[in-house]
PDB file of C-alpha atoms in Angstrom:
ATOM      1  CA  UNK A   1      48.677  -4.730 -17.926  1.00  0.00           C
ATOM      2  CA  UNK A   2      45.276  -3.384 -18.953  1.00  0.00           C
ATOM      3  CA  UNK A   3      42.634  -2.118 -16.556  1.00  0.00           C
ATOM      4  CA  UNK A   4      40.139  -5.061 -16.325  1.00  0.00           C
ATOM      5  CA  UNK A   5      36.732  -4.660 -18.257  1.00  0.00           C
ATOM      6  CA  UNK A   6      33.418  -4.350 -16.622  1.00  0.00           C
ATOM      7  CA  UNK A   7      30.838  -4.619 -19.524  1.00  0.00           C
ATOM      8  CA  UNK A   8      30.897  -6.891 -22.396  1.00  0.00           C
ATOM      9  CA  UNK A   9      31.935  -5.784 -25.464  1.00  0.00           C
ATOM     10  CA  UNK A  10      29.215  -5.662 -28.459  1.00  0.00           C
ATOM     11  CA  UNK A  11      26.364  -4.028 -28.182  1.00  0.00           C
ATOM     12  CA  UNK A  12      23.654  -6.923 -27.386  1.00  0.00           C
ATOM     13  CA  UNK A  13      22.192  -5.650 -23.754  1.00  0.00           C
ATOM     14  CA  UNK A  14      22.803  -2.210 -24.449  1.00  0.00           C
ATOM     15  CA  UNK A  15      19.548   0.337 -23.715  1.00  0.00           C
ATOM     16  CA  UNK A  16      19.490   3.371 -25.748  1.00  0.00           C
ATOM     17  CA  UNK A  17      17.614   6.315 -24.358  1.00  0.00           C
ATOM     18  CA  UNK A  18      14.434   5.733 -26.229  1.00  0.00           C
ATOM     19  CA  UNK A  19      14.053   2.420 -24.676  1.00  0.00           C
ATOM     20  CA  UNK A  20      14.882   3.375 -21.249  1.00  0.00           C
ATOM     21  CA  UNK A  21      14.332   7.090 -20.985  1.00  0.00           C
ATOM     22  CA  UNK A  22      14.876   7.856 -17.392  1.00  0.00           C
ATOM     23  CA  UNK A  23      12.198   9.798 -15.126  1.00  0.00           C
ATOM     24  CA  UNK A  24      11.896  12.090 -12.368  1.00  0.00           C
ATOM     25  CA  UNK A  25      12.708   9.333  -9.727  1.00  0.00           C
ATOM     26  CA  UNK A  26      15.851   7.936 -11.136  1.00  0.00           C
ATOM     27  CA  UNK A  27      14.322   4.577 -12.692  1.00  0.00           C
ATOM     28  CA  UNK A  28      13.973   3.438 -15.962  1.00  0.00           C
ATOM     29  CA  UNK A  29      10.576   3.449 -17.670  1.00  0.00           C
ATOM     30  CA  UNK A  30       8.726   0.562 -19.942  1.00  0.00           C
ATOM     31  CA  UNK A  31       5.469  -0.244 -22.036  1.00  0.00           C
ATOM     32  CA  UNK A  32       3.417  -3.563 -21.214  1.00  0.00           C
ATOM     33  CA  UNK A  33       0.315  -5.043 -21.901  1.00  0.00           C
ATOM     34  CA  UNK A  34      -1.593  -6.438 -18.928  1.00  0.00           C
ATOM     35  CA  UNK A  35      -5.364  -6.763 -18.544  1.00  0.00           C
ATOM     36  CA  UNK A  36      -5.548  -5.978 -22.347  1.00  0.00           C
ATOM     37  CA  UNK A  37      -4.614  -2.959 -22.311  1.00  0.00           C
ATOM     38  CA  UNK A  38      -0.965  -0.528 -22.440  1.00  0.00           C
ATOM     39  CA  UNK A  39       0.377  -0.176 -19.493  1.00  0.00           C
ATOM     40  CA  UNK A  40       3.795   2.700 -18.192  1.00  0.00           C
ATOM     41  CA  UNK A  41       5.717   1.144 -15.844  1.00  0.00           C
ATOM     42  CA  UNK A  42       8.304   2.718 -13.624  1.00  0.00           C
ATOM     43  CA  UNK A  43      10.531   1.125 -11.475  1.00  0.00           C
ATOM     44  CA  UNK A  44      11.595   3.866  -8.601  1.00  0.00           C
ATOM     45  CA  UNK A  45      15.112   3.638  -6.844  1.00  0.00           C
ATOM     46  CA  UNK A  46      14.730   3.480  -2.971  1.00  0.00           C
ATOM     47  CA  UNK A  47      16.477   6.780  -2.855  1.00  0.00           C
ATOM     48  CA  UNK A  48      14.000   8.786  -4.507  1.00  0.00           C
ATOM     49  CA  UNK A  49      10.972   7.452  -2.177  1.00  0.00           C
ATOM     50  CA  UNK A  50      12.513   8.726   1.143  1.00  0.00           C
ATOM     51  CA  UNK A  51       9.687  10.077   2.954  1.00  0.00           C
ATOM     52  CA  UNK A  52       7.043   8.481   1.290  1.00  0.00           C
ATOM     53  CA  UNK A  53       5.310   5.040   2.085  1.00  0.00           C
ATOM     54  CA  UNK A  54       2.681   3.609  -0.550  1.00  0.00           C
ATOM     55  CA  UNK A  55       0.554   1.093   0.046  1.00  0.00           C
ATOM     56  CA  UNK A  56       0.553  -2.102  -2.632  1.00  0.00           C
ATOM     57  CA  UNK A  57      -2.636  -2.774  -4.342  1.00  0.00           C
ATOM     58  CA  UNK A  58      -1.060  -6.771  -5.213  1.00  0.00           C
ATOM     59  CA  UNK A  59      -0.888  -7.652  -1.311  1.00  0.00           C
ATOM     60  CA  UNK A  60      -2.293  -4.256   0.509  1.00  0.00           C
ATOM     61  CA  UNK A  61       0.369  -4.249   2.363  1.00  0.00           C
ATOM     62  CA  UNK A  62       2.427  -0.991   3.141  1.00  0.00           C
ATOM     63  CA  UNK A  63       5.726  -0.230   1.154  1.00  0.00           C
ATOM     64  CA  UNK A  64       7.850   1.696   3.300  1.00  0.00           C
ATOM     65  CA  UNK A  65       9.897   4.938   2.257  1.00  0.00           C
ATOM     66  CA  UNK A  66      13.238   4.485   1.322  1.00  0.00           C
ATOM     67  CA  UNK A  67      12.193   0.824  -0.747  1.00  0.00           C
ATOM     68  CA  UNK A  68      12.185   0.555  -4.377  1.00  0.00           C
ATOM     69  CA  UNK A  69       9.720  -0.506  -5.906  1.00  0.00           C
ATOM     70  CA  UNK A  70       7.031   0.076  -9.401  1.00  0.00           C
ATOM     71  CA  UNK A  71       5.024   2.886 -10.072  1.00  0.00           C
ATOM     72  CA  UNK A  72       2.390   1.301 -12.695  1.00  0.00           C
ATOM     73  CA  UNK A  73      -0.479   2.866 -14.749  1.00  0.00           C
ATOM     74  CA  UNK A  74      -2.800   2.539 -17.493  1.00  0.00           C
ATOM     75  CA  UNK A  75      -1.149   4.090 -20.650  1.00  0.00           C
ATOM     76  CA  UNK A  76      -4.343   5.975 -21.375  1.00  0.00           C
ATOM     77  CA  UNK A  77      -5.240   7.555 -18.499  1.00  0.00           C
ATOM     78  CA  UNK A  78      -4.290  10.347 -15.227  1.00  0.00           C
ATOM     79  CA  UNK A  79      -1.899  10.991 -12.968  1.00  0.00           C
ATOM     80  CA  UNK A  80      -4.871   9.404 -10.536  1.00  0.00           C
ATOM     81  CA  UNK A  81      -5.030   6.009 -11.903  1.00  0.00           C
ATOM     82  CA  UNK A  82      -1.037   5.486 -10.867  1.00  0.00           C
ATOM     83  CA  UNK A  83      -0.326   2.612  -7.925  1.00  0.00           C
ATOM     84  CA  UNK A  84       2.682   1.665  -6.109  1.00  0.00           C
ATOM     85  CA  UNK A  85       3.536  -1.460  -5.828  1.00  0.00           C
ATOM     86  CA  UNK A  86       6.256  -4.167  -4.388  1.00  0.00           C
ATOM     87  CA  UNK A  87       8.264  -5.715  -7.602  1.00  0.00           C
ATOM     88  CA  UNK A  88       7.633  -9.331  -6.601  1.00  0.00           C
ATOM     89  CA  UNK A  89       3.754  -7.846  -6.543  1.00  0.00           C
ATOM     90  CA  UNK A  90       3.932  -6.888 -10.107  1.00  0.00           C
ATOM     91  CA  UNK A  91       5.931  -9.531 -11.381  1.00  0.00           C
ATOM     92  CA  UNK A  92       3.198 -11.930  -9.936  1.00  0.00           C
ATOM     93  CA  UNK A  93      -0.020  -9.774 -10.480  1.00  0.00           C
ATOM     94  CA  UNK A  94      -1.838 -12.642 -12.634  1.00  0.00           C
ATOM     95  CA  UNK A  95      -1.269 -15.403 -10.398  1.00  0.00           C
ATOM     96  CA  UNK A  96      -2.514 -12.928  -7.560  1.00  0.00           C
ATOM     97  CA  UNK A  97      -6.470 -12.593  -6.551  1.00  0.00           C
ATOM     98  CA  UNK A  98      -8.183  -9.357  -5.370  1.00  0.00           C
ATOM     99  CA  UNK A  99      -7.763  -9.016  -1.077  1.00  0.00           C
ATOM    100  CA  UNK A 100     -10.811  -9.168   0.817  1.00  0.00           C
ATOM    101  CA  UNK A 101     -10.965  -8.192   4.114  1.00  0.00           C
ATOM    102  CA  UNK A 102     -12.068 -10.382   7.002  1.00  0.00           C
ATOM    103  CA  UNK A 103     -12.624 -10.112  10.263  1.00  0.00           C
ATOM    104  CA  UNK A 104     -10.055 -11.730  12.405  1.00  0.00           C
ATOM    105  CA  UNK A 105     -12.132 -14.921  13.015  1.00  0.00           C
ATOM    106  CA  UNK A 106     -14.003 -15.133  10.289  1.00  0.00           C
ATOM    107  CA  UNK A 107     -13.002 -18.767   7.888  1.00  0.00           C
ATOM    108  CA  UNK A 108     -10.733 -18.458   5.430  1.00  0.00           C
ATOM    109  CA  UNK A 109     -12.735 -20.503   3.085  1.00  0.00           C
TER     110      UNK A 109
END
């Protein structure tokens, strides 16, 4: 008997290493437009951000070291215009509105 396969044969999902050149942090990188403009996106294993905590421009909340998650930035710009943020953050940042801060009693309408 045959050792059992673990990938389909044929070579429809298959990345090359153009399309998913991998980075410093051990993820794979990608190209999208958002906001109408190019924008790199790098998703970031949790073992390469051990010791570091980010903090999530799509909910402001804090994205603790050791979680993977997306390093996103404008394709046209620095080094200082790149934010971390939660996948499920990215994957929803059209339906998502800009955080303001209120006071703990204020209304929330």
């Amino acid at each position: 008997m045959s050792p059992r396969r673990n990938r389909p044969k044929g070579s429809g999902s298959e990345r090359s290493a153009e399309d998913d050149p991998s980075g410093r942090y051990g993820g794979w990188q990608s190209t999208t437009s958002w906001q109408g403009e190019e924008w790199n996106v790098r998703h970031v294993a949790g073992a390469s951000a051990q010791g570091k905590s980010y903090r999530c421009p799509g909910c402001d909340q804090n994205i603790p070291d050791g979680v993977p998650h997306v390093v996103a930035w404008p394709e046209h710009s620095g080094v200082d215009e790149r934010r971390h943020w939660h996948k499920a953050c990215w994957n929803a940042r059209d339906r998502r509105t800009t955080r303001v801060q209120r006071s703990r009693n204020a209304p929330r309408f």
